[in-house]
Amino acid sequence: MPLAVSDLLSHGSPFYRPPPLPSGGIYHYDLTQEQSPSDSDDSDPPPSLISPSFTPLSTPGFNTPTSRSARPARSTPVDTTSLTKRPRLVERLPSVQCVARARIPTTSGTELFLHVYENDVDNKEHIAIVFGSEIRSRSLDAVVPGETENDRMTRGAYVGTLHPERVSSWVDDRARKGDDEVSMNGKRKVMGYTNGTSKNVNAERPLVRIHSECYTGETVWSARCDCGEQLFEAGRLMSLPSASGSAGGVIVYLRQEGRGIGLAEKLKAYNLQDLGNDTVEANLMLRHPADARSYGLATSILIDLGLGGEEGIRLLTNNPDKVTAVEGPGREVRVRERVAMIPVSWRTGGEEGVHGSELEKYLETKIGKMGHLLEREERTDHVIHSS
């Protein structure tokens, strides 16, 4: 009997053996490989690989982030002023502009808002995935001279929900009074937050993940890394309800593939790893830094989303250099708490998540050579509980 998609491991394609083709071949180019009526094999075909469970936010073997899981984010207080080793920071923060925003409904019912940013240091479109309507972009909400209300709504500078009868970007007649308000000068005031200054002492700090693009881990099911799994886990945690009135969450998705060296060079590094080198050695052999990423754009995007200032954020990361780098050269953003990203396979004893000898070597290198804050004891101390 063929495996169901739900039975696959995360990044499941390397472990998935498709059933043999029917004797008559694939019937009418059907991607589900359903057999023709004349085929004598009575076994059920596998489900369609074009599944609503597979979304850009998830990886094969996972569903879209859902609020059914009860495991919350576990934070550790952070004080970056006491660090003796500090990474090299950008000299100035880039200028960023949010040029478009749209509501994205997911297959589980969770909604998020996708923000696309342009900047003055590269020609790439970087992304902010925002959970909840409480976090808004200042540059997007700013009034552009000469634009119409339809122009504003088209680029996503609206409050509430769009619908065919909508005529104003500032007022949603269908929304309840006080649900969401934005003043004419582009400042936001929602859930007690005004331009990043908390007025709600009971609200949790926003949960933030700075995630660098990983085509291999997010798109082609690579088990060399846990990047796709980390992206999914960040979305899952940010979609959880909060009894204390969560300020929402943001995944800043930076287009810096392969720790900043690009996809082609990353594939060369993979070949060097197959020849016996680890991920750091491979980059150095290609005359690249072990980690060529920069986080100035992420800092600027967080500031634009109103998450700068003293109140601070909770940062999802195992990388101590990222904690400092995200704060910016003038500590424009304050990381108050760090939330560890424990591999799912470690938390479940290998029953779930990405696992394998190549991933283990990758994690060992990140811990031993790059100083990532993961410990072996976390294999047994962290267990997923579901409700």
Coordinates of C-alpha atoms in Angstrom, one line a residue:
M1 CA 0.0 0.0 0.0
P2 CA 1.5 3.4 -1.0
L3 CA 2.3 5.9 1.8
A4 CA -0.1 8.7 2.4
V5 CA 1.3 12.2 2.4
S6 CA 0.6 12.5 6.1
D7 CA 2.8 9.5 6.8
L8 CA 5.9 11.2 5.2
L9 CA 8.7 12.6 7.3
S10 CA 9.4 16.3 7.0
H11 CA 11.4 16.9 3.9
G12 CA 10.1 13.5 3.1
S13 CA 11.0 13.0 -0.6
P14 CA 14.4 11.4 0.1
F15 CA 12.7 8.7 2.1
Y16 CA 9.6 8.3 -0.1
R17 CA 9.6 5.4 -2.6
P18 CA 6.8 6.0 -5.1
P19 CA 4.8 2.9 -6.1
P20 CA 5.7 1.2 -9.4
L21 CA 4.0 2.6 -12.4
P22 CA 0.9 0.6 -13.6
S23 CA 1.5 -1.7 -16.4
G24 CA -0.3 0.6 -18.8
G25 CA 1.7 3.6 -17.9
I26 CA 0.4 6.9 -16.5
Y27 CA -3.2 7.3 -17.5
H28 CA -4.0 10.6 -19.3
Y29 CA -1.0 12.3 -17.7
D30 CA -2.6 12.1 -14.3
L31 CA -0.1 13.4 -11.7
T32 CA -1.8 11.2 -9.0
Q33 CA -0.7 8.1 -11.1
E34 CA -4.2 6.7 -10.9
Q35 CA -4.5 3.6 -12.9
S36 CA -6.7 3.2 -16.0
P37 CA -10.0 1.3 -15.6
S38 CA -8.4 -1.6 -17.5
D39 CA -5.5 -2.1 -15.0
S40 CA -5.9 -5.1 -12.8
D41 CA -4.1 -3.8 -9.7
D42 CA -6.7 -2.9 -7.0
S43 CA -4.3 -0.9 -4.7
D44 CA -5.3 2.6 -4.0
P45 CA -3.4 5.4 -5.7
P46 CA -1.3 7.8 -3.6
P47 CA -3.0 11.2 -2.9
S48 CA -2.3 14.1 -5.2
L49 CA 1.0 15.8 -4.7
I50 CA -0.8 19.1 -5.5
S51 CA -2.2 19.3 -2.0
P52 CA -3.8 22.3 -0.2
S53 CA -1.7 21.2 2.8
F54 CA 1.5 22.2 0.9
T55 CA 1.9 26.0 1.1
P56 CA 4.9 28.3 0.9
L57 CA 5.0 28.4 4.7
S58 CA 5.2 24.7 5.2
T59 CA 7.4 21.8 4.0
P60 CA 6.5 18.4 2.8
G61 CA 5.2 16.3 5.7
F62 CA 3.9 19.4 7.6
N63 CA 0.6 21.2 7.5
T64 CA 0.1 24.9 7.4
P65 CA 0.8 26.5 10.9
T66 CA -2.2 26.0 13.1
S67 CA -3.3 27.0 16.5
R68 CA -4.1 23.4 17.5
S69 CA -0.6 22.9 18.9
A70 CA -0.3 24.0 22.5
R71 CA 3.5 24.2 22.7
P72 CA 4.4 27.9 23.3
A73 CA 7.7 29.7 22.7
R74 CA 10.1 29.4 25.6
S75 CA 12.2 32.5 26.1
T76 CA 15.5 33.3 27.8
P77 CA 16.3 36.9 28.9
V78 CA 19.0 38.6 26.8
D79 CA 21.4 41.5 27.7
T80 CA 23.6 42.2 24.7
T81 CA 25.5 45.0 26.5
S82 CA 27.4 42.3 28.5
L83 CA 28.7 40.5 25.5
T84 CA 32.5 40.5 25.1
K85 CA 32.5 39.3 21.5
R86 CA 30.5 41.4 19.1
P87 CA 30.0 40.7 15.4
R88 CA 30.9 43.4 12.8
L89 CA 27.9 45.6 12.3
V90 CA 26.8 47.6 9.3
E91 CA 28.0 51.2 9.5
R92 CA 24.5 52.6 8.6
L93 CA 21.1 51.1 8.4
P94 CA 19.7 50.7 4.9
S95 CA 16.7 52.7 3.8
V96 CA 13.7 50.4 3.2
Q97 CA 10.2 51.0 1.7
C98 CA 7.3 48.6 1.9
V99 CA 5.8 48.7 -1.6
A100 CA 3.0 46.1 -1.3
R101 CA 1.0 44.2 1.3
A102 CA -1.6 41.6 1.0
R103 CA -3.7 39.3 3.2
I104 CA -2.8 35.6 2.8
P105 CA -5.3 33.1 4.0
T106 CA -3.8 29.7 4.7
T107 CA -5.4 26.2 4.4
S108 CA -5.7 25.9 8.2
G109 CA -7.6 29.2 8.6
T110 CA -4.7 31.2 9.9
E111 CA -4.3 34.5 8.1
L112 CA -1.1 36.5 7.7
F113 CA 0.0 39.6 5.8
L114 CA 2.8 39.5 3.3
H115 CA 4.9 42.7 3.0
V116 CA 7.3 43.2 0.1
Y117 CA 10.2 45.6 0.7
E118 CA 12.6 47.5 -1.6
N119 CA 15.8 49.1 -0.4
D120 CA 18.8 51.1 -1.3
V121 CA 21.6 48.5 -1.0
D122 CA 20.5 45.7 -3.4
N123 CA 17.8 45.1 -6.1
K124 CA 16.2 42.2 -4.3
E125 CA 12.6 42.1 -2.9
H126 CA 12.9 41.2 0.8
I127 CA 9.8 40.0 2.7
A128 CA 8.1 40.5 6.0
I129 CA 5.5 37.8 6.9
V130 CA 3.4 39.5 9.6
F131 CA 1.0 37.6 11.9
G132 CA -1.9 39.7 13.1
S133 CA -3.1 43.1 12.1
E134 CA -1.5 44.9 15.1
I135 CA 1.9 45.3 13.4
R136 CA 1.9 47.8 10.5
S137 CA 4.4 49.3 8.2
R138 CA 5.0 53.0 8.6
S139 CA 6.3 53.4 5.0
L140 CA 3.3 51.6 3.6
D141 CA 0.8 53.6 5.6
A142 CA 2.4 57.0 4.8
V143 CA 0.3 59.2 2.5
V144 CA 1.7 59.4 -1.1
P145 CA 0.8 62.7 -2.8
G146 CA -1.6 62.4 -5.6
E147 CA -2.7 58.8 -5.0
T148 CA -6.3 57.8 -4.9
E149 CA -8.1 55.7 -2.3
N150 CA -8.1 52.9 -4.8
D151 CA -4.3 53.3 -5.2
R152 CA -3.8 53.0 -1.4
M153 CA -6.0 49.9 -1.2
T154 CA -4.3 48.3 -4.2
R155 CA -0.8 48.6 -2.6
G156 CA -2.2 47.3 0.7
A157 CA -2.3 50.5 2.7
Y158 CA -5.7 49.9 4.3
V159 CA -7.2 49.0 7.7
G160 CA -9.7 46.2 8.3
T161 CA -10.7 44.0 5.4
L162 CA -11.1 44.7 1.7
H163 CA -14.5 43.9 0.1
P164 CA -16.2 44.9 -3.1
E165 CA -18.2 47.9 -1.5
R166 CA -15.1 49.4 0.1
V167 CA -14.3 53.0 -0.9
S168 CA -12.0 54.2 1.9
S169 CA -8.6 52.9 2.9
W170 CA -8.9 54.5 6.3
V171 CA -12.3 53.3 7.4
D172 CA -13.8 49.8 7.1
D173 CA -17.5 50.3 7.6
R174 CA -18.0 46.5 8.2
A175 CA -15.5 46.5 11.0
R176 CA -16.5 47.0 14.6
K177 CA -15.6 50.4 16.0
G178 CA -12.1 50.4 17.5
D179 CA -10.9 47.2 15.9
D180 CA -8.2 48.8 14.0
E181 CA -7.3 52.5 13.5
V182 CA -4.6 54.4 11.7
S183 CA -4.2 58.2 11.9
M184 CA -3.8 60.3 8.9
N185 CA -0.1 60.9 9.6
G186 CA 0.6 57.2 9.1
K187 CA 1.1 56.4 12.8
R188 CA -0.5 53.3 14.1
K189 CA -2.4 52.8 17.4
V190 CA -3.6 49.2 17.9
M191 CA -3.8 47.0 21.0
G192 CA -2.0 49.6 23.1
Y193 CA 1.0 49.9 20.7
T194 CA 1.9 53.3 19.2
N195 CA 4.9 53.3 16.8
G196 CA 6.6 50.5 18.8
T197 CA 6.1 51.9 22.3
S198 CA 4.1 49.5 24.4
K199 CA 1.2 50.8 26.4
N200 CA -0.2 47.3 27.3
V201 CA 1.9 45.9 30.1
N202 CA 0.2 42.6 29.9
A203 CA 1.0 42.0 26.2
E204 CA 3.9 39.8 25.3
R205 CA 6.7 41.2 23.2
P206 CA 6.4 40.5 19.5
L207 CA 8.0 37.2 18.4
V208 CA 10.5 37.7 15.6
R209 CA 12.4 35.4 13.3
I210 CA 15.1 36.6 10.9
H211 CA 15.2 33.9 8.2
S212 CA 17.6 33.8 5.3
E213 CA 16.4 32.2 2.0
C214 CA 17.2 28.5 1.6
Y215 CA 15.9 27.2 -1.7
T216 CA 17.2 23.7 -1.0
G217 CA 15.7 23.3 2.5
E218 CA 12.4 25.1 1.7
T219 CA 11.7 24.0 -1.8
V220 CA 13.5 20.8 -2.8
W221 CA 13.2 18.9 0.6
S222 CA 16.9 18.9 1.4
A223 CA 17.8 17.0 4.5
R224 CA 21.3 18.7 4.7
C225 CA 19.8 21.4 6.9
D226 CA 16.8 22.3 9.0
C227 CA 16.0 25.6 7.4
G228 CA 12.6 24.6 6.1
E229 CA 11.7 23.2 9.4
Q230 CA 12.8 26.4 11.2
L231 CA 10.6 28.5 8.9
F232 CA 7.6 26.3 9.5
E233 CA 8.2 26.3 13.3
A234 CA 8.5 30.1 13.4
G235 CA 5.1 30.3 11.6
R236 CA 3.5 27.7 13.9
L237 CA 4.6 29.6 17.0
M238 CA 3.5 32.9 15.7
S239 CA 0.0 31.5 14.9
L240 CA -0.6 30.3 18.4
P241 CA -3.1 32.3 20.5
S242 CA -1.9 34.2 23.5
A243 CA -3.8 34.6 26.7
S244 CA -1.8 37.7 27.6
G245 CA -2.7 39.6 24.4
S246 CA 0.2 38.9 22.1
A247 CA 1.6 41.7 20.0
G248 CA 1.8 39.4 17.0
G249 CA 4.9 38.1 15.2
V250 CA 7.1 38.8 12.2
I251 CA 9.2 36.6 10.0
V252 CA 11.7 38.8 8.1
Y253 CA 12.7 36.7 5.1
L254 CA 16.0 37.9 3.7
R255 CA 17.0 37.0 0.1
Q256 CA 20.6 35.9 1.0
E257 CA 20.8 32.3 -0.1
G258 CA 23.5 30.0 1.1
R259 CA 24.5 32.2 4.1
G260 CA 25.0 35.0 1.6
I261 CA 27.1 33.2 -1.1
G262 CA 24.2 32.5 -3.6
L263 CA 22.7 29.2 -4.8
A264 CA 25.4 28.2 -7.4
E265 CA 28.2 28.6 -4.8
K266 CA 26.1 26.8 -2.3
L267 CA 25.8 23.8 -4.5
K268 CA 29.5 23.8 -5.0
A269 CA 29.9 23.8 -1.3
Y270 CA 27.6 20.8 -1.1
N271 CA 29.9 18.9 -3.5
L272 CA 32.9 19.8 -1.3
Q273 CA 31.0 18.5 1.7
D274 CA 30.4 15.2 -0.1
L275 CA 34.2 15.2 -0.5
G276 CA 34.6 15.2 3.2
N277 CA 34.5 18.9 4.3
D278 CA 32.1 20.5 6.7
T279 CA 29.9 23.5 5.8
V280 CA 32.4 26.0 7.2
E281 CA 35.4 24.5 5.5
A282 CA 33.5 24.3 2.2
N283 CA 32.7 28.0 2.2
L284 CA 36.3 28.9 3.0
M285 CA 37.7 26.6 0.2
L286 CA 35.5 28.6 -2.2
R287 CA 37.0 31.8 -0.8
H288 CA 33.9 32.9 0.9
P289 CA 33.4 33.8 4.6
A290 CA 31.9 31.0 6.8
D291 CA 28.9 33.3 7.1
A292 CA 28.5 36.2 4.6
R293 CA 25.0 37.3 5.8
S294 CA 24.1 40.8 6.9
Y295 CA 21.2 41.8 9.0
G296 CA 21.0 45.6 8.5
L297 CA 18.0 45.2 6.2
A298 CA 16.2 43.1 8.9
T299 CA 16.8 45.9 11.5
S300 CA 15.4 48.5 9.1
I301 CA 12.4 46.4 8.3
L302 CA 11.7 45.9 12.0
I303 CA 11.9 49.6 12.6
D304 CA 9.5 50.3 9.8
L305 CA 7.1 47.8 11.3
G306 CA 7.2 49.8 14.6
L307 CA 9.3 47.2 16.5
G308 CA 12.2 49.4 17.3
G309 CA 12.8 51.1 20.6
E310 CA 13.2 50.1 24.3
E311 CA 10.2 47.7 24.6
G312 CA 12.1 45.1 22.5
I313 CA 11.3 41.8 20.8
R314 CA 11.6 38.1 21.4
L315 CA 14.0 36.7 18.8
L316 CA 13.8 33.1 17.5
T317 CA 17.4 32.1 16.9
N318 CA 20.3 29.9 18.1
N319 CA 22.9 32.3 16.6
P320 CA 24.4 34.6 19.2
D321 CA 25.9 36.9 16.5
K322 CA 22.4 37.4 15.1
V323 CA 21.1 38.6 18.4
T324 CA 23.6 41.4 18.4
A325 CA 23.5 42.1 14.7
V326 CA 19.7 42.5 14.6
E327 CA 19.9 45.3 17.2
G328 CA 21.7 47.5 14.7
P329 CA 24.7 49.8 15.1
G330 CA 22.9 52.1 17.5
R331 CA 20.8 49.4 19.2
E332 CA 17.8 50.7 17.3
V333 CA 16.0 47.4 18.0
R334 CA 16.3 45.7 21.4
V335 CA 16.4 42.0 21.7
R336 CA 15.0 41.4 25.2
E337 CA 14.5 37.6 25.0
R338 CA 15.9 34.8 22.9
V339 CA 13.7 31.8 21.9
A340 CA 15.8 28.7 21.0
M341 CA 15.0 26.8 17.8
I342 CA 15.4 23.2 18.9
P343 CA 15.4 20.7 16.0
V344 CA 12.2 18.7 15.9
S345 CA 14.0 15.4 15.7
W346 CA 15.9 16.3 18.9
R347 CA 12.6 17.1 20.7
T348 CA 10.9 13.9 19.6
G349 CA 13.8 11.4 19.7
G350 CA 13.9 11.2 16.0
E351 CA 10.2 10.3 15.6
E352 CA 9.5 13.5 13.7
G353 CA 11.3 16.2 11.8
V354 CA 14.3 16.3 9.6
H355 CA 16.9 13.8 10.6
G356 CA 19.9 12.0 9.2
S357 CA 23.7 11.9 9.4
E358 CA 24.2 14.9 7.1
L359 CA 21.9 17.1 9.2
E360 CA 23.7 15.9 12.4
K361 CA 27.1 16.9 11.0
Y362 CA 25.7 20.2 9.9
L363 CA 24.3 20.9 13.4
E364 CA 27.5 19.8 15.1
T365 CA 29.5 22.3 12.9
K366 CA 27.1 25.1 13.7
I367 CA 27.6 24.4 17.4
G368 CA 31.3 23.7 17.4
K369 CA 32.6 26.2 14.8
M370 CA 29.9 28.9 14.7
G371 CA 29.0 29.1 18.3
H372 CA 25.3 28.3 18.0
L373 CA 23.5 27.9 21.3
L374 CA 22.3 24.3 21.2
E375 CA 23.2 21.6 23.6
R376 CA 22.8 17.8 23.4
E377 CA 20.7 17.7 26.5
E378 CA 18.0 19.5 24.6
R379 CA 17.4 16.2 22.7
T380 CA 15.5 14.9 25.7
D381 CA 14.4 18.0 27.6
H382 CA 12.1 19.3 24.9
V383 CA 9.0 17.4 24.0
I384 CA 6.1 18.5 21.9
H385 CA 2.7 18.4 23.6
S386 CA -0.4 18.7 21.4
S387 CA -3.9 19.5 22.5

